Amino acid sequence: MLDLERLRALHSVATYGSVSAAADVLHVTTSAVSQQLAKLERETGQKLLERNGRGVRLTDAAELLVAHAERILSLVEQAQADLEAHRGSVVGQLSIAAFPTAVRGLMPAALRRLGAEHPDLRVQLREEDPMQSMPLVSRGDLDLAIAQDWNNEPLPLPEGLRKGVICDDVADVALPSVHPLAHRDAVELKELAGDPWISSSPDSICCDWLLRTLRAIDSEPRIAHMAYEFATQLALVGAGLGNAILPRLGRCDVPPGVAIVPLAEPLTRRVYALWREEAARRPAIRAAVTALRAAAPPDVPVPAMAGTATMAS
C-alpha cells in the first residue's frame, strides 16, 4: 500500500524542482523529505531520484508515480471537500492570497465577518500579485486567490480553476489640482495624451495595463515616476509631477493638491475569487466568497450576476 504522505513528498519535489523547495512548501526539513522518499523507494522497489549536478532529477519510475500521485491527491482533496459539504460546517483552514488593494479594501472586513460567523475556520492571508497567486492555487498551495481583470483586458482563467465575481472596481484619474482639466465633471482619457504619468512598479500588472491602455488611444506613455503604493502615487500627483489612474478600491485618503476626476468612458476592473475545481463544494470557499462580496465598499458595486449561482461557474 502506497503511503499518501510519501506520494505528496515526491509530487512536491516534481512540482518545485528540488528536495529543499519541497521541504519549504511542506513546512518540514529537507531531511524529513529525503526520509519519506527513501521509504517510498523501499516501498516501491524502484529508484526514484538520481543525482543531477548539485540537484536531483526524477527517474522514469518516479515520473510514472508522480502522474498517479497527482490524480490521487486531487481525489483526496475532492473527498475532503465532499465531506465538508455533507457536514455543511465552515471549519478547517483556508489560505487566501490577494493583490495589495484587495488586501486593504476588502480583506479586513471580510476576515472580521468570517471570524464572527465561523469561529472554527482558521484563515491565513498573504499579499500576492495574481500572476504569482494563481499558479499557487492551481498547485494546491493556496485555497483562494483574489485576482482582477479590466474591461479592456480580460483575465485568462487557468485550467482547473473556477471563479466567482466579488465586485466591479471603477477607476478614476488623479490630476494635480492645478491641471487645466482638474475641475471638470469628467474627462476623456485622450485629452490627457502627452501628459506625464505616475505608474506602479515596472514588474506589476498595473504598470503593463496602464501602458497598453494609453497606447490604445494612440498616446505613447510618458512614465515620469513609478511607485508601488497608491498612497505614494497620490503624493507624487499632489506635487504636480504627473497623473495617475487609480481604482476606487485601492484609493486611500486624497492629499491636498489632488483632484479625482471620473473618466467619461469608465475603465472598470472586475475582482474575482479563484479556487480549484476539486474544492468547489467546500463550505469554507462559499463562506469566504460571500464575506468578500459583503465587504465591497459602497462605491465599488457588486454585480447582480455575483449571486450564489456563480460559485458553480
mmCIF file of C-alpha atoms in Angstrom, residues 6 34 41 50 69 158 170 182 202 223 234 238 265 298 312:
data_model
loop_
_atom_site.group_PDB
_atom_site.id
_atom_site.type_symbol
_atom_site.label_atom_id
_atom_site.label_comp_id
_atom_site.label_asym_id
_atom_site.label_seq_id
_atom_site.Cartn_x
_atom_site.Cartn_y
_atom_site.Cartn_z
ATOM 1 C CA ARG A 6 5.310 9.882 0.755
ATOM 2 C CA SER A 34 14.583 12.711 1.961
ATOM 3 C CA GLU A 41 11.808 3.790 -2.849
ATOM 4 C CA GLU A 50 19.105 10.445 -9.398
ATOM 5 C CA ALA A 69 0.075 10.885 -7.315
ATOM 6 C CA PRO A 158 -6.008 28.801 -15.799
ATOM 7 C CA VAL A 170 -14.170 51.672 -11.271
ATOM 8 C CA ALA A 182 -8.833 69.212 -12.790
ATOM 9 C CA PRO A 202 7.555 48.064 -13.872
ATOM 10 C CA ILE A 223 6.027 57.494 -17.376
ATOM 11 C CA LEU A 234 -1.168 60.276 -4.961
ATOM 12 C CA GLY A 238 -0.178 66.223 -5.403
ATOM 13 C CA GLU A 265 -15.672 56.292 -20.705
ATOM 14 C CA PRO A 298 -20.477 51.352 -1.294
ATOM 15 C CA ALA A 312 -20.655 26.816 -9.888
#
